[in-house]
Coordinates of C-alpha atoms and ligand atoms in Angstrom, one line a residue:
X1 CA 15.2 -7.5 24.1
X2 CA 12.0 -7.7 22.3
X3 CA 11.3 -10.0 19.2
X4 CA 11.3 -8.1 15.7
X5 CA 9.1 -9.4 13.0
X6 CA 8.1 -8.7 9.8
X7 CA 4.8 -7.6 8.8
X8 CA 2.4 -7.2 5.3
X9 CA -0.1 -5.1 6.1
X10 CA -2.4 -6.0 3.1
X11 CA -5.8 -4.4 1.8
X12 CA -7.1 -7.8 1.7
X13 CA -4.9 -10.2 3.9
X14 CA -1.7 -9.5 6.1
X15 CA 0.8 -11.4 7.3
X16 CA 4.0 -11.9 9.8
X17 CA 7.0 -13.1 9.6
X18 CA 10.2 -13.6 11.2
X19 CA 14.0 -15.0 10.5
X20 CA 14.4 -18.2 11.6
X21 CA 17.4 -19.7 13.4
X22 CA 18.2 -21.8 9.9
X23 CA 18.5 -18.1 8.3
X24 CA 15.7 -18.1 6.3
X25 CA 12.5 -16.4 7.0
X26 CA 9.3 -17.9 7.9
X27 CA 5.7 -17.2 8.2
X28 CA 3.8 -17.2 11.7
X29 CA 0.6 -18.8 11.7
X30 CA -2.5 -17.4 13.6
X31 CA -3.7 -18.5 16.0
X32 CA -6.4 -20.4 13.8
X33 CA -3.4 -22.1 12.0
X34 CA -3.6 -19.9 8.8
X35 CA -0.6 -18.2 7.1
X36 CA -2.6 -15.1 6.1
X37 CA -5.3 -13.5 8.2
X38 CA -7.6 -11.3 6.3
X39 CA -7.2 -7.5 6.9
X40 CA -11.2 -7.6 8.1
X41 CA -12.1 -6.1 11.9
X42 CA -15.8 -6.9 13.5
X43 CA -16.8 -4.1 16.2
X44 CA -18.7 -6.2 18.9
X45 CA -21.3 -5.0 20.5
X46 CA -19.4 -5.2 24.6
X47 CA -16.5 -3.6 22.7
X48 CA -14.2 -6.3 21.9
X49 CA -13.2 -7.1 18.4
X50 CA -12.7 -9.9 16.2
X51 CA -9.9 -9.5 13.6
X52 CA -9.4 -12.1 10.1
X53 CA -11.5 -15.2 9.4
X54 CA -14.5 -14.9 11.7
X55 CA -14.7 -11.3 11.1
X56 CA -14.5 -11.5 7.4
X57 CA -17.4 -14.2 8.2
X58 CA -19.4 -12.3 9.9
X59 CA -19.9 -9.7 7.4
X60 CA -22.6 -10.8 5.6
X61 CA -24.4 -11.1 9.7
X62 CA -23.3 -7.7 11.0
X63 CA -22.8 -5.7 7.9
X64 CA -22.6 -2.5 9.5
X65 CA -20.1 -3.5 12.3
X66 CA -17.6 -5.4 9.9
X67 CA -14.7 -2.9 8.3
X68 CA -12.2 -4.2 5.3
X69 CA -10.3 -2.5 2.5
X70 CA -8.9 -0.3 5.2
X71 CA -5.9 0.3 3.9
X72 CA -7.1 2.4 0.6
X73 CA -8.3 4.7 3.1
X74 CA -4.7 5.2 5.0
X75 CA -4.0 8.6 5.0
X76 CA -7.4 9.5 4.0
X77 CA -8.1 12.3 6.4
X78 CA -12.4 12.6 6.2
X79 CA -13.0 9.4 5.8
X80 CA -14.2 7.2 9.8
X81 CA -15.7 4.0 10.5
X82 CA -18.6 4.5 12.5
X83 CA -19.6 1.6 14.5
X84 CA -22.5 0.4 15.9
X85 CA -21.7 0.6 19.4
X86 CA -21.2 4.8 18.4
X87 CA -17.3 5.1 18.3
X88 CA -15.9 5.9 15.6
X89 CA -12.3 4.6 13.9
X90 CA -9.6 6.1 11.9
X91 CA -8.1 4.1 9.5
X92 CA -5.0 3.6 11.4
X93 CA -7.0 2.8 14.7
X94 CA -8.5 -0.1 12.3
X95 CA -5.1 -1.3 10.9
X96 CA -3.5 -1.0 14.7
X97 CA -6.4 -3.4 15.8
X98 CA -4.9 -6.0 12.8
X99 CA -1.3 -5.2 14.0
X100 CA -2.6 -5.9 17.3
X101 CA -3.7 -9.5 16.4
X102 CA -0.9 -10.0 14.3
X103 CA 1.4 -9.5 17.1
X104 CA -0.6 -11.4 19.4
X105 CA -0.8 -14.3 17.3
X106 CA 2.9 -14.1 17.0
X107 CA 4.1 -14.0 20.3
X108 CA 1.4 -17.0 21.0
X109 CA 3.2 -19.1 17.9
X110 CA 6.9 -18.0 19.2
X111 CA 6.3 -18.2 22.8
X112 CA 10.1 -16.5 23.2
X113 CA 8.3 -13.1 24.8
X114 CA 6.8 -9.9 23.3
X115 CA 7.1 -9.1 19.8
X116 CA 8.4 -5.1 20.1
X117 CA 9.7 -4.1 16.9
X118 CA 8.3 -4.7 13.1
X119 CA 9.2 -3.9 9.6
X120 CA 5.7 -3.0 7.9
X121 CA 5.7 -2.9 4.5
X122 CA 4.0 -0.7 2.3
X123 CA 3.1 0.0 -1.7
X124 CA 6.1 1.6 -3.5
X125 CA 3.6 4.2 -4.7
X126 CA 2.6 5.3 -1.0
X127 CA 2.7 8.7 -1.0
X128 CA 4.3 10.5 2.5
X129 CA 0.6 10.9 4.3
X130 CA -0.6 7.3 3.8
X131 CA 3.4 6.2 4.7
X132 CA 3.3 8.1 8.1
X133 CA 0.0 6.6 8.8
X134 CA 0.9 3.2 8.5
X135 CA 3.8 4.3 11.1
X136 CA 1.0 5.7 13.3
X137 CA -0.9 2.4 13.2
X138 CA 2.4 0.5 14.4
X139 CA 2.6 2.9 17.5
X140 CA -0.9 2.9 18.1
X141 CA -0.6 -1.0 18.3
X142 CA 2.5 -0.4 20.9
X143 CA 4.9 -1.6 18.3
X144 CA 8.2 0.6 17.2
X145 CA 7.9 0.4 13.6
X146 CA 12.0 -0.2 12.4
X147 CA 11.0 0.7 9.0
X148 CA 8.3 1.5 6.1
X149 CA 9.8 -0.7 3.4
X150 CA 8.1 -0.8 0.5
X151 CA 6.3 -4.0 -0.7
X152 CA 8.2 -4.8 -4.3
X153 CA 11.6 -4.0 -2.7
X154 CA 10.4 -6.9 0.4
X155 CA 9.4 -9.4 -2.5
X156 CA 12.4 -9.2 -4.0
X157 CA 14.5 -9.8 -1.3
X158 CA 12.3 -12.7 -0.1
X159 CA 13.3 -13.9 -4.0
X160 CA 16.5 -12.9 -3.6
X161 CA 17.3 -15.1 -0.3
X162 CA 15.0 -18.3 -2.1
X163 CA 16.8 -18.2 -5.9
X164 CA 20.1 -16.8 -4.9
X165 CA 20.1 -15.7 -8.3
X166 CA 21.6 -12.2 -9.8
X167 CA 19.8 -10.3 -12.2
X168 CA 17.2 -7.7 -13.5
X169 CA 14.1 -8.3 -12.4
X170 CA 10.7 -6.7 -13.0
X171 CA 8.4 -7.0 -10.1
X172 CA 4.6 -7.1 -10.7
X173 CA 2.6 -6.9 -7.3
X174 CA -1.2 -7.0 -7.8
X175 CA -2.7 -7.6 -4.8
X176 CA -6.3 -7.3 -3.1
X177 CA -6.1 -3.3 -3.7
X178 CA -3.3 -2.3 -5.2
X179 CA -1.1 -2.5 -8.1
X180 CA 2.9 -1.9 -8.2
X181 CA 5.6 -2.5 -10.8
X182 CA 9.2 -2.1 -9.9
X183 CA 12.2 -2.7 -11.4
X184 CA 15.6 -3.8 -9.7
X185 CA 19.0 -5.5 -10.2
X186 CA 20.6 -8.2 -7.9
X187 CA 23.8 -8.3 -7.7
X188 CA 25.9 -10.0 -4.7
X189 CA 23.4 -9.5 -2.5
X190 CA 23.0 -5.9 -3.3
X191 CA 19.1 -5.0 -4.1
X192 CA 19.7 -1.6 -6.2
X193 CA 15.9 -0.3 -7.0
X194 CA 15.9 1.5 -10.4
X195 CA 12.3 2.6 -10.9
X196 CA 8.8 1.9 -9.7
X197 CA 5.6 2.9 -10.3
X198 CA 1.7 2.3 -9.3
X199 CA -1.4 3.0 -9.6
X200 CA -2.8 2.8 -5.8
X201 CA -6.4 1.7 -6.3
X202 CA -6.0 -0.7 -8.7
X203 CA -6.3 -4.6 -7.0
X204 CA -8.5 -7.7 -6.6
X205 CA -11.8 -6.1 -5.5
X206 CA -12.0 -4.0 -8.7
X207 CA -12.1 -7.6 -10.1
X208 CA -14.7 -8.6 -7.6
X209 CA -16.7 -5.6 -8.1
X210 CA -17.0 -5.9 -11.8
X211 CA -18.2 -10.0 -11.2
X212 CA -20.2 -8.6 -8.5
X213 CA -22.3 -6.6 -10.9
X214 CA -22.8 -8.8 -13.6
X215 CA -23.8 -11.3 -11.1
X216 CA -26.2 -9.3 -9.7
X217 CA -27.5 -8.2 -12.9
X218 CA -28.2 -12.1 -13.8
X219 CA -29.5 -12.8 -11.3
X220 CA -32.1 -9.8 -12.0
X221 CA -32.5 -10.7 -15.4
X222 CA -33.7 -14.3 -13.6
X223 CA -36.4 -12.5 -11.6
X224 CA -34.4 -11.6 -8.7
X225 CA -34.1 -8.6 -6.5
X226 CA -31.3 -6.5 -6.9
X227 CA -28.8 -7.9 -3.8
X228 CA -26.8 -4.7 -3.7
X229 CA -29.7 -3.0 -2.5
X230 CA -28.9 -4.5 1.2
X231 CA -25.6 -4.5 3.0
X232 CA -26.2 -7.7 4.4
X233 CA -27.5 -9.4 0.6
X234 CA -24.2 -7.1 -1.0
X235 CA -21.8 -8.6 1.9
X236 CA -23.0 -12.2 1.3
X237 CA -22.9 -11.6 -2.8
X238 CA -19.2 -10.0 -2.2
X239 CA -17.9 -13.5 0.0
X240 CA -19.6 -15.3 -2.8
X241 CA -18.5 -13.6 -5.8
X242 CA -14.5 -13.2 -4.6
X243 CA -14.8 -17.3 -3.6
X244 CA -16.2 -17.9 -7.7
X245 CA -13.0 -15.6 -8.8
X246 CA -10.4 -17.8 -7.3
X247 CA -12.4 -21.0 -8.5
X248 CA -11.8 -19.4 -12.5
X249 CA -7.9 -19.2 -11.5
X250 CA -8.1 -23.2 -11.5
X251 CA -11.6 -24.0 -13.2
X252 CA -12.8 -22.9 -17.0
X253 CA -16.3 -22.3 -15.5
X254 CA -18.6 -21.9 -12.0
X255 CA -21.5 -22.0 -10.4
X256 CA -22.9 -19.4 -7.8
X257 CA -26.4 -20.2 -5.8
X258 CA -28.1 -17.0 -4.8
X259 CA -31.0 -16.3 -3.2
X260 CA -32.9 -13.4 -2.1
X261 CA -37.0 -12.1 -2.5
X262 CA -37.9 -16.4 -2.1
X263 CA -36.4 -16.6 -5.6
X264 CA -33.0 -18.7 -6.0
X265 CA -30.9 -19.3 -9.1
X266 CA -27.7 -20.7 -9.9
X267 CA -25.8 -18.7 -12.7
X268 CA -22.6 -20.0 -14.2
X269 CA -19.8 -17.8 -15.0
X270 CA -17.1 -19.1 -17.4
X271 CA -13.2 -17.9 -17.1
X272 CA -13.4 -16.4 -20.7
X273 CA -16.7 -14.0 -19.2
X274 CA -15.0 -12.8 -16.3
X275 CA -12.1 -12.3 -18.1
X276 CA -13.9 -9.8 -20.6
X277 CA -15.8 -8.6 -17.9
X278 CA -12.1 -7.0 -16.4
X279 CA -9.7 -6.8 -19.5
X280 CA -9.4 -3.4 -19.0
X281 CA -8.6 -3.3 -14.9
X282 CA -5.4 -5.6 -16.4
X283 CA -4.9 -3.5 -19.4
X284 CA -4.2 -0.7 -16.5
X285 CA -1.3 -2.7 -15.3
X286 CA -0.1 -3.6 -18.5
X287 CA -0.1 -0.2 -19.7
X288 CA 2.1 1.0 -16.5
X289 CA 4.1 -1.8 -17.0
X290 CA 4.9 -1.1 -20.2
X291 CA 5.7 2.7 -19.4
X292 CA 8.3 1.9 -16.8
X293 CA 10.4 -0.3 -18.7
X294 CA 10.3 2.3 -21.9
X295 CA 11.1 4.4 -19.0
X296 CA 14.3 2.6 -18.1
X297 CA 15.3 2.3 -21.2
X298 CA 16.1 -1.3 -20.5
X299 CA 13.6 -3.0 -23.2
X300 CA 12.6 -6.3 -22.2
X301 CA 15.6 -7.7 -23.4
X302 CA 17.7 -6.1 -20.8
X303 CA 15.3 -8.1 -17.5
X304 CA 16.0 -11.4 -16.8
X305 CA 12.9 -12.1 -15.0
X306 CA 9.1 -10.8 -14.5
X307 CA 8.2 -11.7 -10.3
X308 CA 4.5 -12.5 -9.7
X309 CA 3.4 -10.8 -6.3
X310 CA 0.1 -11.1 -4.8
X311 CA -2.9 -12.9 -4.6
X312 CA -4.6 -11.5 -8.0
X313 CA -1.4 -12.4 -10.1
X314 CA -2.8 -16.3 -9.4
X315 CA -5.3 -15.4 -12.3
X316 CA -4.2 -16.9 -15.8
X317 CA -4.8 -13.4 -17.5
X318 CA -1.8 -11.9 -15.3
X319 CA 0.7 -14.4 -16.4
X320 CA -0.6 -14.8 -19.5
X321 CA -0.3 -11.1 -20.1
X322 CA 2.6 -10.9 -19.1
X323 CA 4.5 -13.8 -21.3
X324 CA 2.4 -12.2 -24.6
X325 CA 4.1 -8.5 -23.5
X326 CA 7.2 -9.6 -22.5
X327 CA 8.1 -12.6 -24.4
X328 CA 8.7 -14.8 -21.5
X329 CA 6.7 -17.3 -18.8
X330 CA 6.7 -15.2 -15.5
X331 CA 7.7 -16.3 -12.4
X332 CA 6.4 -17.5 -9.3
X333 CA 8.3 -17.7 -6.1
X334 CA 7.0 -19.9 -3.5
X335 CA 3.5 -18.3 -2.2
X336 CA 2.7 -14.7 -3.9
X337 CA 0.5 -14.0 -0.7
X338 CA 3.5 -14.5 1.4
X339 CA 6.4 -13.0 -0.3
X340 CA 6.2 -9.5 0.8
X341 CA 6.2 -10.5 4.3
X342 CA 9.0 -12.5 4.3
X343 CA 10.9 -10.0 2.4
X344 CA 9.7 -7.8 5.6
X345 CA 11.1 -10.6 7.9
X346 CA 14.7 -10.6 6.7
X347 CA 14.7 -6.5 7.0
X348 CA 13.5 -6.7 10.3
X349 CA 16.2 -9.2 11.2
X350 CA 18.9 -6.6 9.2
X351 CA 17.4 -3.8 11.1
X352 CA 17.3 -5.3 14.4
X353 CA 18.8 -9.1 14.4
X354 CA 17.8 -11.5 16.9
X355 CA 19.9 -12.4 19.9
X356 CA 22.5 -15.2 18.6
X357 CA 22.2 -14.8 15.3
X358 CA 24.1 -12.9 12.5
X359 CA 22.7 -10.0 10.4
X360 CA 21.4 -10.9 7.1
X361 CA 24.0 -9.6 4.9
X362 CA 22.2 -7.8 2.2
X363 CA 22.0 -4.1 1.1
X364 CA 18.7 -2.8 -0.1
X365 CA 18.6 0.7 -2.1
X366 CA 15.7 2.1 -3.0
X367 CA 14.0 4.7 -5.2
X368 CA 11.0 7.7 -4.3
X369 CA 8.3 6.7 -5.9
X370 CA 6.6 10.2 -6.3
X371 CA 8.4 13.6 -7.5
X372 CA 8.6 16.3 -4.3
X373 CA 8.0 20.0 -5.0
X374 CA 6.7 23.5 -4.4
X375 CA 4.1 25.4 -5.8
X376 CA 5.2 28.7 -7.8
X377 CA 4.1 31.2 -10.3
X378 CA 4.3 30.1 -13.2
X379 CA 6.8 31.7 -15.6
X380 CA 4.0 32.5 -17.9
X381 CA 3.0 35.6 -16.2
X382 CA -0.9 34.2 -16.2
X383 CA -0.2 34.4 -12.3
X384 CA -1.2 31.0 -12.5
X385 CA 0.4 28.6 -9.7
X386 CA 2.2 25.4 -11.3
X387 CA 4.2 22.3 -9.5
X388 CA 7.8 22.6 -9.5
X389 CA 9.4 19.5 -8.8
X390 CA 12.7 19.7 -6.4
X391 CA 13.4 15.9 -6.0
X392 CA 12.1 13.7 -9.1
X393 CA 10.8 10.5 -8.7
X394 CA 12.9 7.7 -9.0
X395 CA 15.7 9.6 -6.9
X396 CA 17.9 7.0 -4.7
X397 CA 16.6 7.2 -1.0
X398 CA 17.5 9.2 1.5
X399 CA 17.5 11.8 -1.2
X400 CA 18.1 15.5 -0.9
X401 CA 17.0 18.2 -3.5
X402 CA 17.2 21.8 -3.5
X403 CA 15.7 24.3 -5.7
X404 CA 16.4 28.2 -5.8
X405 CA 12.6 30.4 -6.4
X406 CA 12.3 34.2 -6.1
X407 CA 10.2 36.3 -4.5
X408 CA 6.8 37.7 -6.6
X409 CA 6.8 41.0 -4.9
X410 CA 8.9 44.7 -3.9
X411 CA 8.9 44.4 -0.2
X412 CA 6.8 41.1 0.4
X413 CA 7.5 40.3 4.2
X414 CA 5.7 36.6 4.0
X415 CA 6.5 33.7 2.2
X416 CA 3.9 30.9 1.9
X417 CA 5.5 27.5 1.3
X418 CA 3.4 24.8 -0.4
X419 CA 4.9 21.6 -0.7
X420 CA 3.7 19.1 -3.2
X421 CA 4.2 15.2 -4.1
X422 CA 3.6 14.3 -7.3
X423 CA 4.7 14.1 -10.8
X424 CA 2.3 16.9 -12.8
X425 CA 2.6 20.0 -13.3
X426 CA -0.8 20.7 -12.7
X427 CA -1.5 21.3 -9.4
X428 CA -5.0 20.0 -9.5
X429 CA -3.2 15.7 -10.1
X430 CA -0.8 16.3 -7.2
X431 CA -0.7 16.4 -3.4
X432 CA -0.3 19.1 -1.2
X433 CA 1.6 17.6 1.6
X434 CA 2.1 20.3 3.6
X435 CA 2.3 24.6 4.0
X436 CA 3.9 27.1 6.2
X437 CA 3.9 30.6 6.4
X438 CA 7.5 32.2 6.6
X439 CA 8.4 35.7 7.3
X440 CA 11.4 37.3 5.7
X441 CA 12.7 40.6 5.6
X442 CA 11.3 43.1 2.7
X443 CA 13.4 42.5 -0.3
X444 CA 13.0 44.0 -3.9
X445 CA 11.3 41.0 -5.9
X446 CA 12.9 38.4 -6.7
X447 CA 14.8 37.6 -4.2
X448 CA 15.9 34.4 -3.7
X449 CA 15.2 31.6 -1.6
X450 CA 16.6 28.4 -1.7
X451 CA 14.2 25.3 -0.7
X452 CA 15.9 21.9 0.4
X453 CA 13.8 19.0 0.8
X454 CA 15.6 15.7 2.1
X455 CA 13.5 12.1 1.6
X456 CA 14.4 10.0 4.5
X457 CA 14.4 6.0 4.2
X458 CA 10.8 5.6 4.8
X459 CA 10.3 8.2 1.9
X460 CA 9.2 10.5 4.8
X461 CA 9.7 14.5 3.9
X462 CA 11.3 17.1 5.8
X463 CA 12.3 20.5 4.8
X464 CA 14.3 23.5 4.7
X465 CA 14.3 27.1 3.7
X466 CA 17.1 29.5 3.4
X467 CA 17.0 33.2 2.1
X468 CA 20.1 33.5 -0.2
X469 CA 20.2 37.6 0.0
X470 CA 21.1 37.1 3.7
X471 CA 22.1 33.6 3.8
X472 CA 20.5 32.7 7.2
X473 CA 18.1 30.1 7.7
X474 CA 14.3 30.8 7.2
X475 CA 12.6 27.9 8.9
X476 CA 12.6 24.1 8.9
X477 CA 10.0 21.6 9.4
X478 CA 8.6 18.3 8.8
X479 CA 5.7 17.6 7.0
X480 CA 2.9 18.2 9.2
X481 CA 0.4 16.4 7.2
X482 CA -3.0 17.6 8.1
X483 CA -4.2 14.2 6.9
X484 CA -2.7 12.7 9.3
X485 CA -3.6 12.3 13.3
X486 CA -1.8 14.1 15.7
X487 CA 0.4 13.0 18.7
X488 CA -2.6 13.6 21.0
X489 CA -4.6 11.5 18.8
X490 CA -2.2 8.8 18.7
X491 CA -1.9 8.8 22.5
X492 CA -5.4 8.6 22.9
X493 CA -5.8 6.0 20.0
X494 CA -2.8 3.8 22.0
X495 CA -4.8 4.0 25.3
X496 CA -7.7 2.6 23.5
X497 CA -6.2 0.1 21.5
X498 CA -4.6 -1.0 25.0
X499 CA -7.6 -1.6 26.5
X500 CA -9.2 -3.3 23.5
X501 CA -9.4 -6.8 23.4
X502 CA -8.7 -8.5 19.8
X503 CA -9.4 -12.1 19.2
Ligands
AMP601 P1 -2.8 -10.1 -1.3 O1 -3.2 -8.7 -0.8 O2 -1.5 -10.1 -2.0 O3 -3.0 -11.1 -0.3 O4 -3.9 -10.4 -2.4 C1 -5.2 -10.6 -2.1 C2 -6.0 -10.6 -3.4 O5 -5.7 -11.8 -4.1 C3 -7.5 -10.7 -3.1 O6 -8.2 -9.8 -3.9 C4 -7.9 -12.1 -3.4 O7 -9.2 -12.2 -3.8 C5 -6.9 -12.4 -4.5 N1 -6.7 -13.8 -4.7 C6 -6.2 -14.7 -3.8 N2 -6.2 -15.9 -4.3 C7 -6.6 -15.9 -5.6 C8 -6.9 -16.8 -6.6 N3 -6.6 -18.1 -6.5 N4 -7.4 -16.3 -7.8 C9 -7.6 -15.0 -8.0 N5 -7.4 -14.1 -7.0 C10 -7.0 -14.5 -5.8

């Protein structure tokens, strides 16, 4: 049997984990030593890639060959990496070439074999396209992907097995490109998810963008050129401004050389600037924050602790925040960067424990993050089409729903089913997931049809439709996300991925 690990697949940084034999789980260096390997891939020109430190390097060299941030694009049908060398990438193919390196580097630290099986976690507010993608990525990398668990739920269990504490606990993830705020009791060893919420580009490069700019434009203001205007002057001004950001987390003020045009300055940015400069990328999070507890109805009285996950909650302005809002210090467990991943590594060893050892004993119940529906007429008579949610969000997973619509017409012989995820009723803010054209015998209007839509674990969607005036089964299917690949495409992406050589 094959080694299952694991895995945060981050926008910025990733990492891999594993239970250890002492029962508690433990991060895998790469092979360069380093706990977290950045998410960042580097097309070569003979077709091999480099993955993490040297690629993230190498940006500001080969602009144009160098890929990051991948992960905001999961799920994002139109949107390919073109490479130098002419091939192009989907975002999955990208974020199997990571997994690929990440398993690698594993099976090189463990030396017990070939890792086979992963956990690969996933933001809470991950809708079904960009969940099943990040499945497709773990085939495409030749691993069999145990579960999608979502990020919050993995740091809390990583706390959970550290503090072996009960409690209400409100987790704030802010990490390089994404922002997620859950809430969830533990209580004897049972993780019970009562809400969660996010806002999916909303993370550590909206930081570095805004000091990006206003570097850039002092450095202008100084008689330079504008360094934006030239991937490889915007890659190296990116390295440089992101290094500055994590200097204000432990320094009031720094100092960033630039150079470009034969004119160099050094411009000095003080934590109080850059904190003006984003107030209102945190105010986001606060706001959201805010809203899901109100939601709950819990108050801050009823949460015994705010959990700091991610690299961007190591800026004073997060915990800060959070102790003005919330009336207490927040709480750091261990590494922020590495909590999600060890969350991942106990589920993986609960999913599919190692030889020898025992099964973590912990139950984990989680919540949809995003309401599930159909379009309909609405009730208006504007002919108008509106979202009718089936399965709300916040529903315990694996959740069913059902929902009884009528036919609009005398005699309609087709029925086209649209299937939504999202909260508004407004067709125009949620997702069409997926459509299917059914047939069904002529009936006066408003006949009815029943639609049943079931959530699995991973928050994947499949559904069903029955025709209550005969009571027989219309049709069922799974989601067939058009924005995601196809099993040909995955094959093809696997034999590729196979014959690519990652270092
Ligand atoms: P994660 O995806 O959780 O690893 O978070 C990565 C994000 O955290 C990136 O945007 C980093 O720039 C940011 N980050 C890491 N360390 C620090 C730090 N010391 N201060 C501010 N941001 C940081």
């Amino acid at each position: 049997m094959g080694v299952a690990v694991g895995i945060d697949l981050g926008t910025t940084y990733s990492a891999i984990s594993i239970l250890g034999e002492s029962g508690r789980a433990e991060i895998l260096a790469n092979r360069e030593g380093e706990r977290i390997t950045p998410s960042v891939v580097y097309f070569q020109d003979d077709g091999s890639v480099l993955v993490g430190t040297l690629a993230k390097r190498s940006a500001a060299v080969a602009p144009l060959d160098v890929v990051g941030f991948v992960k905001r694009q999961m799920g994002n049908p139109d949107w390919r990496f073109d490479a130098a060398n002419g091939r192009q990438f989907s975002p999955e193919e990208i974020s199997a070439l990571i997994l690929k390196r990440l398993k690698e580097d594993a099976e090189l630290t463990l030396g017990q074999g070939a890792v086979t099986d992963a956990v690969i976690t996933v933001p809470a507010y991950f809708d079904d396209a960009k969940r099943r993608a990040t499945k497709d990525a773990g085939r495409i990398a030749g691993l069999n992907v145990l579960r999608v668990l979502n990020e919050p739920t993995a740091a809390a269990l990583a706390y959970g097995a550290e503090s072996r504490r009960d409690g209400t606990i409100l987790v704030f993830d802010l990490g390089g490109g994404t922002f997620d705020v859950t809430l969830l009791t533990v209580m004897n060893d049972v993780y019970d998810v009562k809400a969660t919420d996010g806002l999916h580009e909303l993370g550590g490069k909206d930081w570095d963008d805004r000091l990006i700019e206003w570097i850039n434009l002092q450095f202008r203001h100084e008689g330079g050129p504008d360094l934006t205007a030239t991937f490889e002057s915007e890659a190296d001004l990116r390295e440089k401004a992101e290094a500055a950001k994590r200097t204000l987390s432990q320094a009031s003020s720094t100092k960033v050389i630039l150079s470009g045009g034969g004119v160099t300055r050094s411009i000095t940015v003080s934590r109080e600037q850059f904190e003006d400069l984003t107030g209102d990328l945190l105010n986001q999070a606060r706001d959201l924050m805010i809203s899901l507890v109100e939601e709950t109805g819990l108050g801050w009285a009823g949460i015994d602790h705010v959990l700091l996950v991610g690299g961007s909650t190591r800026m004073p302005m997060v915990a800060r925040m959070i102790e003005e809002i919330s009336g207490r210090p927040a709480l750091r467990v261990g590494n922020p960067d590495e909590l999600v991943a060890l969350g991942a590594g106990i589920q993986a060893a609960m999913e599919a424990p190692a030889a020898g050892t025992s099964r973590p004993r912990v139950i984990v119940q989680d919540v949809t993050s995003q309401g599930l529906g159909v379009a309909v007429l609405a009730h208006d008579g504007s002919g108008r089409l509106v979202n009718s949610i089936v399965v709300p969000r916040n529903t315990k997973i694996p959740a069913k729903g059902s929902g009884v619509f009528a036919t609009s017409a005398d005699g309609q012989t087709e029925l086209l089913v649209q299937v939504t995820q999202g909260d508004d009723e407004d067709l125009a803010f949620v997702r069409e997931i997926g459509d299917q054209l059914l047939t069904i015998p002529p009936y006066p209007k408003g006949a009815p049809i029943r639609v049943e839509f079931a959530y699995d674990i991973d928050q994947m969607v499949s559904i069903a439709l029955y025709d209550l005036t005969a009571d027989s089964l219309l049709g069922s299917f799974e989601v067939d996300n058009t924005a995601n690949l196809s099993d040909e495409d995955i094959r093809t992406a696997m034999d590729n991925n196979n014959d690519t050589e990652v270092a």
